Short mmCIF file of C-alpha atoms in Angstrom, two decimals:
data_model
loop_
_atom_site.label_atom_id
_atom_site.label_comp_id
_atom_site.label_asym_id
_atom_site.label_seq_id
_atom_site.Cartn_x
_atom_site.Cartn_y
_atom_site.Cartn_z
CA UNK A 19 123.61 17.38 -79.85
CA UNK A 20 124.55 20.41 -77.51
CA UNK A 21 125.27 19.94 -74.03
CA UNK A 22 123.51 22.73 -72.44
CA UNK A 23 123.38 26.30 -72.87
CA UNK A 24 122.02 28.92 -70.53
CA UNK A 25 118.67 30.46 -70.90
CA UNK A 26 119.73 33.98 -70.18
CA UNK A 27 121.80 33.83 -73.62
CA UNK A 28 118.95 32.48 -75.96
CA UNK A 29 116.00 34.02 -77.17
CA UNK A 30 112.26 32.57 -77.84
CA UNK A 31 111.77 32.30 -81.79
CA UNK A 32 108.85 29.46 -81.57
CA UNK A 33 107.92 26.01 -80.16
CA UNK A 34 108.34 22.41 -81.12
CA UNK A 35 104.75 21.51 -82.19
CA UNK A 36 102.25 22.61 -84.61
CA UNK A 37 98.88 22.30 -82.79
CA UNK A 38 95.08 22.86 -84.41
CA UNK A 39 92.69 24.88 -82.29
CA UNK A 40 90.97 21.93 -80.73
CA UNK A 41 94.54 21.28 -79.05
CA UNK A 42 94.55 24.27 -76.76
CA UNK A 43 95.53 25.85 -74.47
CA UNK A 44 98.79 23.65 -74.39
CA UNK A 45 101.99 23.70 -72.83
CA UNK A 46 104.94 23.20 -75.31
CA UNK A 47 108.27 23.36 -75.71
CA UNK A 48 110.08 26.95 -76.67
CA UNK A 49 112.57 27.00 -80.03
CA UNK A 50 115.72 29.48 -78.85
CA UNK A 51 118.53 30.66 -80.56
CA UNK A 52 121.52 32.17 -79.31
CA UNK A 53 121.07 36.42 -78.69
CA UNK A 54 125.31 36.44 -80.05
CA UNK A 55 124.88 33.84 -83.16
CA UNK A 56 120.97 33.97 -84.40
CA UNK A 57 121.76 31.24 -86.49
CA UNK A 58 122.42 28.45 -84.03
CA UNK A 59 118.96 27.30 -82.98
CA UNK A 60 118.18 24.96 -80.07
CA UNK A 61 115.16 22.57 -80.54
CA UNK A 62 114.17 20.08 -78.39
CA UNK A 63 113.83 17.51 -77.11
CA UNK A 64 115.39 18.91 -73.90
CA UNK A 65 115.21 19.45 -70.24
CA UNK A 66 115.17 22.25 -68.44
CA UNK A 67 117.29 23.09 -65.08
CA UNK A 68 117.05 26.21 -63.59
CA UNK A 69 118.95 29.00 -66.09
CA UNK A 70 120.34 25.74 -68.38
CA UNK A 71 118.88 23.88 -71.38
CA UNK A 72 119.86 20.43 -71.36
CA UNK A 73 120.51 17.50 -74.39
CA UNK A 74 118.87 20.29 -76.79
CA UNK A 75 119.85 19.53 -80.63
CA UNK A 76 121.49 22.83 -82.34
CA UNK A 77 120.27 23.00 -85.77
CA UNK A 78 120.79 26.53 -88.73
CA UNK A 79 117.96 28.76 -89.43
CA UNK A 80 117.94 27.42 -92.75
CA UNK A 81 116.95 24.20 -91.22
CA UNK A 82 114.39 25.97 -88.68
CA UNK A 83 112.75 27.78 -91.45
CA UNK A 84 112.69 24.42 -93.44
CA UNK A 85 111.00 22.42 -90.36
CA UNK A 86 108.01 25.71 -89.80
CA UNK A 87 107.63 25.24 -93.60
CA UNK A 88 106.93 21.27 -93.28
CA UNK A 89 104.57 22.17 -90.08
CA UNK A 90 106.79 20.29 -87.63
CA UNK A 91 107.69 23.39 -85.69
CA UNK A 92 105.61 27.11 -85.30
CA UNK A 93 108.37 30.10 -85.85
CA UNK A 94 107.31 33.54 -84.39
CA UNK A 95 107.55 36.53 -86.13
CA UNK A 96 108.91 38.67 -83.06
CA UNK A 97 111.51 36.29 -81.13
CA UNK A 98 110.61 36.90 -76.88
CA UNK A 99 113.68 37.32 -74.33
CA UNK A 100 114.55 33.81 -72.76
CA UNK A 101 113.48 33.98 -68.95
CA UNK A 102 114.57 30.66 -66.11
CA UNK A 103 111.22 29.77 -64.56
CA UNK A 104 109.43 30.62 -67.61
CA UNK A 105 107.03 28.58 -69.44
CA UNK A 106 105.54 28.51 -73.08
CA UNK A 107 101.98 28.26 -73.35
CA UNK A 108 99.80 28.90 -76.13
CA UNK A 109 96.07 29.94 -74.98
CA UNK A 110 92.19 28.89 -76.38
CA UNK A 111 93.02 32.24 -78.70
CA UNK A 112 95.92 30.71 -80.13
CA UNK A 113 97.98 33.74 -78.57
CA UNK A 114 101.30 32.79 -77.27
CA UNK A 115 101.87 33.38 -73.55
CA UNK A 116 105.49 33.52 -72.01
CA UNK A 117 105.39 33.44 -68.02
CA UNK A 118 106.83 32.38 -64.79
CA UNK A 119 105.66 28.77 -64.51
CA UNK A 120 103.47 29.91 -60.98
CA UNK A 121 101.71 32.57 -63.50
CA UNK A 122 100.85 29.96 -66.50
CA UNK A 123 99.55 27.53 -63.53
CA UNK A 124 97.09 29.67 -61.87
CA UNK A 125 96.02 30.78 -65.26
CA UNK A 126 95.67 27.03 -66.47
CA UNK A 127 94.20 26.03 -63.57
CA UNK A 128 91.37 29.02 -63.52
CA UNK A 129 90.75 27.89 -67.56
CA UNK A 130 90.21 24.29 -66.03
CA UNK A 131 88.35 25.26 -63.94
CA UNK A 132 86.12 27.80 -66.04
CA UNK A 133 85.63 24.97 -68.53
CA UNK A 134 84.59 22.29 -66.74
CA UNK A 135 81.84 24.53 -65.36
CA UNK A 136 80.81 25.43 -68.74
CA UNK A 137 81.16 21.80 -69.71
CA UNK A 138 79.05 20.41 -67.01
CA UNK A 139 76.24 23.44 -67.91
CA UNK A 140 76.30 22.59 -71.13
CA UNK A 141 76.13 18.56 -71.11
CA UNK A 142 72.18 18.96 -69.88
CA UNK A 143 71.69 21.07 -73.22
CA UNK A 144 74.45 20.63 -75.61
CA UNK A 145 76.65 17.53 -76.14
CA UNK A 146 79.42 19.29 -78.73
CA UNK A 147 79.57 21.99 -76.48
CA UNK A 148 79.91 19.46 -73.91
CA UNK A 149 82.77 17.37 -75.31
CA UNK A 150 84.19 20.68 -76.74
CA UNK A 151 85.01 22.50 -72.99
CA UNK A 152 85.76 19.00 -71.59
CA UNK A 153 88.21 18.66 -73.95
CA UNK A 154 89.61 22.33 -72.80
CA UNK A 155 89.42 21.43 -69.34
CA UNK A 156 91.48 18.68 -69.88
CA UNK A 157 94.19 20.67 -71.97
CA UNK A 158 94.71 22.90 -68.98
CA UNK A 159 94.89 20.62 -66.55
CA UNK A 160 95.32 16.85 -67.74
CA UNK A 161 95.61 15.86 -63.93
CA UNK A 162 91.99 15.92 -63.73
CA UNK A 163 89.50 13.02 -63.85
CA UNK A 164 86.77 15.35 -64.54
CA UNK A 165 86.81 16.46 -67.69
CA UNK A 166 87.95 12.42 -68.97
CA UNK A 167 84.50 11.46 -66.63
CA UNK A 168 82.17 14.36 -68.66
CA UNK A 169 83.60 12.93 -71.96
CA UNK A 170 82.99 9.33 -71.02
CA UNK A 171 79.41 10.25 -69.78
CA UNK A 172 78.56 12.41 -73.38
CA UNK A 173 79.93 9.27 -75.45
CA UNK A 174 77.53 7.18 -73.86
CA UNK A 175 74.86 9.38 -74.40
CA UNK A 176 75.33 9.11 -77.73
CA UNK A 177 75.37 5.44 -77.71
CA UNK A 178 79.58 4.77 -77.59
CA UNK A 179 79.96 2.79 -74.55
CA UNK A 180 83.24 1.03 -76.13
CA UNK A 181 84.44 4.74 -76.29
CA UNK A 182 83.44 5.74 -73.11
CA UNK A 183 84.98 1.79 -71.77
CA UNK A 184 88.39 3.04 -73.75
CA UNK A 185 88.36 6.37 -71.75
CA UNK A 186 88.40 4.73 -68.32
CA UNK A 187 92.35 3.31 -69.67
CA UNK A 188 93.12 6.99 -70.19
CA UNK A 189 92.72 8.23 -66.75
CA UNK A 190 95.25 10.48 -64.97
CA UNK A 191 98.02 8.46 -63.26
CA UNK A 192 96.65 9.63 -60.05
CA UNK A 193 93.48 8.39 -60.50
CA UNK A 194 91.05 5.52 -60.31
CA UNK A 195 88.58 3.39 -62.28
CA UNK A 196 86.30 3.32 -59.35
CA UNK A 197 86.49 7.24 -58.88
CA UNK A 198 85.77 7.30 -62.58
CA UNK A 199 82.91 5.60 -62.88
CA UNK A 200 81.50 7.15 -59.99
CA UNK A 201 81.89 10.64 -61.75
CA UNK A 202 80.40 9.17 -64.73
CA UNK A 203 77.10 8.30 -63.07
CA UNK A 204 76.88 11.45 -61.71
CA UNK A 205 76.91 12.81 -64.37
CA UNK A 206 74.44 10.70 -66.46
CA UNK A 207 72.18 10.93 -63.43
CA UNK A 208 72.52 14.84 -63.58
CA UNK A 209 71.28 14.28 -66.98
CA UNK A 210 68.45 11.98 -66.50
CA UNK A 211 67.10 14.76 -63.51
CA UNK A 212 67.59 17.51 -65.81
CA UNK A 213 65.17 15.20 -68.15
CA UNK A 214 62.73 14.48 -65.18
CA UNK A 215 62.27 17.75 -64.25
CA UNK A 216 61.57 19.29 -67.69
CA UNK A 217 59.12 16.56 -68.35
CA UNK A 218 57.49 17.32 -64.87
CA UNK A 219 57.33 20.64 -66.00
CA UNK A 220 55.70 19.99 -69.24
CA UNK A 221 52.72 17.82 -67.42
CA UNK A 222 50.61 20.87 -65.55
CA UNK A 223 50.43 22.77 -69.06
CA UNK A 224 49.57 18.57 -70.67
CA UNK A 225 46.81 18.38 -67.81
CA UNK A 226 45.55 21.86 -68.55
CA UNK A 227 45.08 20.93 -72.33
CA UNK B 19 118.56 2.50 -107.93
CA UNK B 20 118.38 -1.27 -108.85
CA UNK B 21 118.31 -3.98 -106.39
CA UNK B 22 121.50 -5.54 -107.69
CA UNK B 23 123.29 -2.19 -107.23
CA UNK B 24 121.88 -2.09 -103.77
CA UNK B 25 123.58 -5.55 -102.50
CA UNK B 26 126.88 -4.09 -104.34
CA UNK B 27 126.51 -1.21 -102.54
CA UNK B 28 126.03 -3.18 -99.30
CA UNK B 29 129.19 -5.53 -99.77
CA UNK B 30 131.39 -2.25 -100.34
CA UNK B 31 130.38 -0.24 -97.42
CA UNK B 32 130.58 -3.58 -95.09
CA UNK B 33 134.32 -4.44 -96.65
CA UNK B 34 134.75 -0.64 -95.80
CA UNK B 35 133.72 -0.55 -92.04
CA UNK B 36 135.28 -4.48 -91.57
CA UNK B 37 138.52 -2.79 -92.76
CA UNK B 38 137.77 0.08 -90.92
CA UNK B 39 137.08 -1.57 -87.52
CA UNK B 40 140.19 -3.73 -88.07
CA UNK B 41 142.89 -0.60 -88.49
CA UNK B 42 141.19 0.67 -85.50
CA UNK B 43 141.86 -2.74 -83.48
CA UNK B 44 137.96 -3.24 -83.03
CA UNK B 45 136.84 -6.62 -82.97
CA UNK B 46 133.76 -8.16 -82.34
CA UNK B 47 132.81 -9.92 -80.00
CA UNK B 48 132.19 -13.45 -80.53
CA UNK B 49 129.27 -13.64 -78.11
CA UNK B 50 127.71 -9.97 -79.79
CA UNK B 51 124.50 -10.53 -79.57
CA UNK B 52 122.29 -9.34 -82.64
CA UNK B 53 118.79 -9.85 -81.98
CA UNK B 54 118.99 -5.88 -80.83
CA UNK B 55 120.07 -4.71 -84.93
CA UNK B 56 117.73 -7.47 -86.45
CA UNK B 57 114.76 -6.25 -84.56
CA UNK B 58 115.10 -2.40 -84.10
CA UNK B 59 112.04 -1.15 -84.62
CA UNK B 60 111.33 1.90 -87.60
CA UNK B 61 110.00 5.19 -86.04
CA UNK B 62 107.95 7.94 -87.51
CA UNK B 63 106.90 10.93 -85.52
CA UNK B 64 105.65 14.34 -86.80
CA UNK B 65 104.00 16.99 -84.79
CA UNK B 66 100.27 16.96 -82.77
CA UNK B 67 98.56 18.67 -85.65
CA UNK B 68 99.07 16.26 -88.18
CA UNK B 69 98.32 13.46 -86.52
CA UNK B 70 94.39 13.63 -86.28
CA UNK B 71 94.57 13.73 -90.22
CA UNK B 72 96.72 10.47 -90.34
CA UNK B 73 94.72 8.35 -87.87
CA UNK B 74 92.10 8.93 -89.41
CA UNK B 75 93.03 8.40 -93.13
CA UNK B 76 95.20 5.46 -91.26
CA UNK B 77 97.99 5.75 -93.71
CA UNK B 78 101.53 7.57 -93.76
CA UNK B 79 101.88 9.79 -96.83
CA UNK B 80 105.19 10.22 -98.76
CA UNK B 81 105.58 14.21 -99.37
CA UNK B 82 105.01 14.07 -102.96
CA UNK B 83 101.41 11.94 -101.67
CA UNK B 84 100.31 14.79 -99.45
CA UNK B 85 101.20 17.44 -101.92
CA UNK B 86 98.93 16.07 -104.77
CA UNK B 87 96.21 15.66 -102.29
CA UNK B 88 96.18 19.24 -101.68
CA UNK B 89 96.69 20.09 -105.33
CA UNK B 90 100.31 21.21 -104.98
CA UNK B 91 104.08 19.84 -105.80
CA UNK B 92 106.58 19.73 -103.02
CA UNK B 93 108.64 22.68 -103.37
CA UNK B 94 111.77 22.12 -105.57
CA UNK B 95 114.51 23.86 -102.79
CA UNK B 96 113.63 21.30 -100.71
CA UNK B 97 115.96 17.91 -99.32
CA UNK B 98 113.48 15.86 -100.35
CA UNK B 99 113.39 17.35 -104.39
CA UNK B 100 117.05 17.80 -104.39
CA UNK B 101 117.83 14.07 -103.91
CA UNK B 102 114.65 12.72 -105.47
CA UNK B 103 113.18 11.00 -102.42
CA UNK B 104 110.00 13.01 -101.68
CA UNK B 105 108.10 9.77 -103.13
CA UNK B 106 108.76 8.04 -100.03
CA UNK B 107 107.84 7.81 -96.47
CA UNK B 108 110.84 8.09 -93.98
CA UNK B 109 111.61 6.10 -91.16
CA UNK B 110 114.43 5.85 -88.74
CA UNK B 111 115.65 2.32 -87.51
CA UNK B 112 116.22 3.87 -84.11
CA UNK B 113 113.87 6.12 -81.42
CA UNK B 114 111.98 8.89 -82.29
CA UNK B 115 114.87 11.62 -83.26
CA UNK B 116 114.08 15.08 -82.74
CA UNK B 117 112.78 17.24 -84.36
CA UNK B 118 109.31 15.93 -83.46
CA UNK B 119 108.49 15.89 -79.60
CA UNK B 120 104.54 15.44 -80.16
CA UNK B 121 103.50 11.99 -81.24
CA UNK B 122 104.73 8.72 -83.73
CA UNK B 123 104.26 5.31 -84.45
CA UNK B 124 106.82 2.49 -84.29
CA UNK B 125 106.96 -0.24 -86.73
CA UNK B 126 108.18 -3.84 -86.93
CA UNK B 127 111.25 -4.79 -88.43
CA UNK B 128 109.15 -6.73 -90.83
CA UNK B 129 107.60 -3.85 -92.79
CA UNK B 130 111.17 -4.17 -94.59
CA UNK B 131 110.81 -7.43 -95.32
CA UNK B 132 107.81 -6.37 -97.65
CA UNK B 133 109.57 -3.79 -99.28
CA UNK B 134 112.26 -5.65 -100.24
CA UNK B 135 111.71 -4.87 -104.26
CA UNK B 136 111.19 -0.77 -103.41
CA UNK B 137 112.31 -0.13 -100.35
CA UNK B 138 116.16 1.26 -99.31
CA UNK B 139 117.90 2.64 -96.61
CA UNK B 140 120.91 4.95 -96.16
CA UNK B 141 122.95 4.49 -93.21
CA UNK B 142 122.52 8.28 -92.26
CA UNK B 143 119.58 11.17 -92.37
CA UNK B 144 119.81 11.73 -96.35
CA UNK B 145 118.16 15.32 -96.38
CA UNK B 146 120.87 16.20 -93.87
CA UNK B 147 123.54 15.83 -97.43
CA UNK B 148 121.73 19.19 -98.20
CA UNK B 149 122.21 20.64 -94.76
CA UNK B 150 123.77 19.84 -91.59
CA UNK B 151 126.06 17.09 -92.20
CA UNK B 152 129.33 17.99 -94.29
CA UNK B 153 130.90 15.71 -96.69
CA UNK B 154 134.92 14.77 -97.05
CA UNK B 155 134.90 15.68 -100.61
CA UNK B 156 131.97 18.51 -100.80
CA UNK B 157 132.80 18.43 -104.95
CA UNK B 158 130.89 15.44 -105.04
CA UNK B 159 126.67 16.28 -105.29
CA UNK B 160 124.81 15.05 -102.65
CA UNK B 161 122.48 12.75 -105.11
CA UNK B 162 126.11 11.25 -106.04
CA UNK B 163 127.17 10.57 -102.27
CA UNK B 164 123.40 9.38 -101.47
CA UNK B 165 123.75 6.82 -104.29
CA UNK B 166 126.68 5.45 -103.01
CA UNK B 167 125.67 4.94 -99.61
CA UNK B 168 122.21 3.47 -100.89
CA UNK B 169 121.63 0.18 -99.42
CA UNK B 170 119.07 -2.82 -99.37
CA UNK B 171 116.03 -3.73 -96.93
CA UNK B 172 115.96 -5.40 -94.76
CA UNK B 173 119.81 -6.73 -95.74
CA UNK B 174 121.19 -2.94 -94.65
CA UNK B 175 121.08 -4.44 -91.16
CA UNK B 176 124.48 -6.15 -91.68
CA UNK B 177 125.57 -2.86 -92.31
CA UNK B 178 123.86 -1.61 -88.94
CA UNK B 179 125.17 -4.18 -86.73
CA UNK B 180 128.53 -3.99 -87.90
CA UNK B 181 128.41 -0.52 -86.93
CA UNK B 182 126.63 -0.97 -83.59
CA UNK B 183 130.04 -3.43 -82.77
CA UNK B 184 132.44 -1.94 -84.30
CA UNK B 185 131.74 2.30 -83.87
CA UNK B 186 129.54 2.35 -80.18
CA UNK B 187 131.54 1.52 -76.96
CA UNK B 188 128.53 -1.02 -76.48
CA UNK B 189 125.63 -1.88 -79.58
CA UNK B 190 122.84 -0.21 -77.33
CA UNK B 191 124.73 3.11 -77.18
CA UNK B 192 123.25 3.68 -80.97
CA UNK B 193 120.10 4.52 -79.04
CA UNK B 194 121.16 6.67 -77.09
CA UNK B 195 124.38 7.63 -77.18
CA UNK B 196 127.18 8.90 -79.45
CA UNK B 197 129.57 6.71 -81.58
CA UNK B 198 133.38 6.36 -80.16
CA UNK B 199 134.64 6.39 -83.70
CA UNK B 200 133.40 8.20 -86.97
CA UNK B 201 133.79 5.19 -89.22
CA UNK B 202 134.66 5.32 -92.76
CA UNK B 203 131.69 7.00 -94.30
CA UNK B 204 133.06 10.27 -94.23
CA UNK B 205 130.29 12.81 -92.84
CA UNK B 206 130.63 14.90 -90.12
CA UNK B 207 128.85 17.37 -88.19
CA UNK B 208 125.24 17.58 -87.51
CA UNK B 209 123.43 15.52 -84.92
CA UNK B 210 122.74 11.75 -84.25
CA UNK B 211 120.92 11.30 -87.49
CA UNK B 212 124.54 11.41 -88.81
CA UNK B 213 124.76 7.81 -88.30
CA UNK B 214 121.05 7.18 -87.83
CA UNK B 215 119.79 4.53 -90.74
CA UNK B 216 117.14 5.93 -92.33
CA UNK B 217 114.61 3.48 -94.33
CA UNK B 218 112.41 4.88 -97.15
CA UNK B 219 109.15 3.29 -98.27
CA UNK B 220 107.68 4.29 -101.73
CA UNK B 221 104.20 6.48 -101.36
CA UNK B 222 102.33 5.23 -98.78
CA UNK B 223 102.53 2.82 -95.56
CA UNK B 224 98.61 1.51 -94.18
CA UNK B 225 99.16 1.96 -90.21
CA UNK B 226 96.82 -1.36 -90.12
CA UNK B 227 98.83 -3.13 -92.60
CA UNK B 228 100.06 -5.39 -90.08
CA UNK B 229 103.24 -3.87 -89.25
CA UNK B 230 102.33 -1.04 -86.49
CA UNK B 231 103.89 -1.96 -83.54
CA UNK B 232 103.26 0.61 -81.35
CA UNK B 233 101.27 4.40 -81.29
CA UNK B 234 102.26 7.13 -78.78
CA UNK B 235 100.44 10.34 -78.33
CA UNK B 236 99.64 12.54 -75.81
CA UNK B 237 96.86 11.42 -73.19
CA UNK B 238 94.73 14.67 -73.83
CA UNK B 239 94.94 14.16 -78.09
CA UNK B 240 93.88 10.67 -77.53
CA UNK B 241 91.15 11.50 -75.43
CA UNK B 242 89.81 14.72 -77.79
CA UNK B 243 90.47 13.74 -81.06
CA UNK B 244 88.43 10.76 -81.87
CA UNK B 245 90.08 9.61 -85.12
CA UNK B 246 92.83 8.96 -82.73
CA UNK B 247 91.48 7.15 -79.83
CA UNK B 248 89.57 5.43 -82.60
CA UNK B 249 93.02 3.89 -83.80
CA UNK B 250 94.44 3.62 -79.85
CA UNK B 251 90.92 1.38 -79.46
CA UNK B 252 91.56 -0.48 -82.35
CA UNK B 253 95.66 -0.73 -81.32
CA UNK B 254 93.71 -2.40 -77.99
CA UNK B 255 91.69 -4.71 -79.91
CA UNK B 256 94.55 -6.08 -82.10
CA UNK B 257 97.83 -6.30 -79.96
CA UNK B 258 99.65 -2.89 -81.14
CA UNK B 259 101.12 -0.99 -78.13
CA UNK B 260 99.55 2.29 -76.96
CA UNK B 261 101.70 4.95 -74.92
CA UNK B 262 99.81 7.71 -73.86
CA UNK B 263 101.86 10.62 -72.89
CA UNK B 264 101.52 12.92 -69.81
CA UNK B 265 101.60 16.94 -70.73
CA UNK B 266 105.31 18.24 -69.32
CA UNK B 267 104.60 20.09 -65.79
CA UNK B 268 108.60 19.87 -64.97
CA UNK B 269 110.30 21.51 -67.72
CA UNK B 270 110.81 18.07 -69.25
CA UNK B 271 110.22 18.14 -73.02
CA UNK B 272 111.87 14.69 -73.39
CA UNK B 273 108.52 12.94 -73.16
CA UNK B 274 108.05 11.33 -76.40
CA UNK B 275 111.89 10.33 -76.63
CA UNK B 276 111.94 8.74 -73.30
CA UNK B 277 109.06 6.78 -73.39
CA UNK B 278 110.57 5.52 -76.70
CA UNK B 279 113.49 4.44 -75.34
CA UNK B 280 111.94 3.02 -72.51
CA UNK B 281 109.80 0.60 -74.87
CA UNK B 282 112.16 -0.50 -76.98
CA UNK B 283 114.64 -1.78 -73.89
CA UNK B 284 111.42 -3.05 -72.55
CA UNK B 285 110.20 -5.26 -76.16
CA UNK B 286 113.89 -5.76 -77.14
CA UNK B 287 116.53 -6.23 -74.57
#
């Protein structure tokens, strides 16, 4: 167990997750290792304060290279430079990003906000595609009771209610059941007009025939 | 190792640490309470990725398990081959220890009582004889030391609340904190798996075998993978604990630990 080290003496060699691509983009926590002594390696859990990494656990390379191996951690082949303010992100391409924590937030928050739109399109035509960009959404911003509303309203669709029920315990701590369940039916009745109005607009060519 | 060894084993290492304690002047209290030891849950994390797979198989894999499922062995330079244990699944009678920050599952103290016939413990991380931790006599192979230190579920409690009184300013500091004395065992360096009792359970353990106390995950894996909020619905329907986890946004990476901790002074203190 170290007691903290600073971040300007440390270098970026991976993160403390393995993730599949339908976890991204995700925020995770950076692997360092000392710049002077590559072989001391810092892996969390930690906290971060400023320039200092706190309560991280200093393991060898050996053991680093052993824990990539098992898939508990991802290694990089390049290590980055250690920044303060910097956060570790890894993007819908599976490309790891490295930036000032105002930088990965506007970026996360435009991806949110990109695939929720694409979500909402494509719940009136696909529901995979649907749950799919939700479920991005969500990973870029998990403080959002949109994408968790969109998911509820697709499981229903396709007949899980006791899904959809399960969702409304998962909300963001900000948020509520009622505001849930609102969004929900907004979205199902989004649905049901997108219905209407391509049956209305199958009936003039019906009455022609 | 035979069962018989096991409690011999057991008796030595508690005459050991008694002795131990008593050259030290530690005593124990006579009002120590115990249900803390008896109860401590067994913990299991592993990273996000995996954890899809394992919901929805709903069974932990020992490493030899998940290598012949994919055809392979489990490579011989590993802990694990070295000291013969990759037929098991490992637990630690304590929180979630790093290295896994993503996700795990908590058991009850009971799953030992199953596994009394095939189950053991060591009162330390055992693939950490073949890395981090450093021996007193480093002649002696680390299958050698492991054998020695081999000890009995669920009996290798004794051993664990003897050490809770007798090394830790106060029992709960095993959680948490770091032991005021190194006791008699002998290892050094490393981390807090140094004295962390690790349980092993031959092949396989069912996750609804009765014994899964509690699941935690990340909100956003429970909500998009299904085989997992599949198994946090079913946690729902049958009394298991669910902890979803909120994504860091502070440059807290403690997540999984802390709500750990937090659970187990909640169920247990």
């Amino acid at each position: 167990m170290n007691g903290f080290s600073e971040v300007s003496d440390l270098e970026v060699i991976g993160y403390g997750n393995v993730l599949t691509s339908t976890m991204l983009p995700s925020v995770e926590p950076p692997v360092y290792r000392f710049r002077d002594d590559p072989d001391q390696i810092l892996v969390p859990p930690f906290s971060l304060h400023g320039n200092l990494v706190i309560g991280a656990t200093i393991i060898s390379g050996q053991e680093a290279e052993t824990l990539a191996f098992r898939g508990e951690i991802t290694l990089f082949a390049t290590p980055l430079t250690a920044q303060p303010g910097f956060v570790l992100w890894i993007d819908l391409d599976g490309e790891v990003r490295y930036e000032l924590r105002r930088v990965a937030e506007a970026e996360l928050g435009r991806i949110a906000d990109e695939a929720l739109a694409r979500a909402e399109h494509e719940f009136l035509r696909d529901l995979n595609a649907a749950e799919h960009w939700s479920g991005v959404a969500l990973s870029a911003d998990d403080r959002r009771i949109e994408p968790v509303a969109l998911k509820a309203a697709v499981l229903i669709q396709r007949g899980d209610r006791a899904g959809a029920e399960y969702l409304a315990t998962l909300l963001p701590p900000s948020a509520t059941r009622r505001t849930f369940e609102k969004l929900v039916q907004e979205y199902l009745s989004m649905s049901r007009r997108h219905i209407m109005s391509n049956v209305a607009s199958i009936r003039p060519v019906a009455a022609a025939a | 190792m035979n069962r018989s060894q096991l409690l011999k084993n057991l008796d030595t290492l508690c005459g050991d640490l008694s002795d131990y304690g008593r050259n030290k002047g530690r005593h124990i209290p006579a009002d120590a309470p115990s249900g803390l030891c008896s109860r401590l849950f067994l913990s299991h994390s592993m990273a996000d990725a995996k954890l899809p797979t394992v919901c929805g198989s709903g069974v932990l894999l020992s490493a030899s398990a998940i290598a012949a499922n994919n055809g392979t062995s489990v490579p011989v330079g590993c802990s694990e081959a070295q000291l013969g244990t990759a037929a098991f699944v490992f637990f630690y009678v304590a929180p979630f220890r790093y290295p896994n920050t993503g996700c795990g599952f908590l058991f009850s103290a009971e799953l030992e009582e199953t596994h009394r016939a095939d189950g053991v413990c060591s009162p330390f991380d055992s693939g950490g004889l073949v890395k981090h931790l450093i021996r007193r006599d480093p002649s002696e192979p680390p299958i050698a030391f492991l054998n020695r230190h081999e000890l009995p579920v669920p009996e290798h409690r004794r051993y664990l609340d003897l050490s809770m009184q007798l090394l830790f300013a106060s029992p709960g500091d095993y959680l948490t904190g770091d032991p005021s004395l190194p006791g008699p065992i002998g290892l050094s360096g490393g981390d807090r798996r140094r004295w962390t009792h690790e349980v092993r359970i031959p092949d396989r353990v069912e996750l609804r075998g009765g014994h899964l106390e509690a699941v935690f995950a990340r909100r956003t894996l429970v909500i998009r993978e299904r085989s997992v909020r599949e198994l946090f619905q079913w946690c729902s329907s049958t009394n298991v604990s669910t902890v979803p986890l909120e994504s860091s946004r502070a440059d807290d990476y403690n997540a999984l630990q802390t709500a750990c901790i937090e659970y187990i002074r909640e169920k247990l203190y």
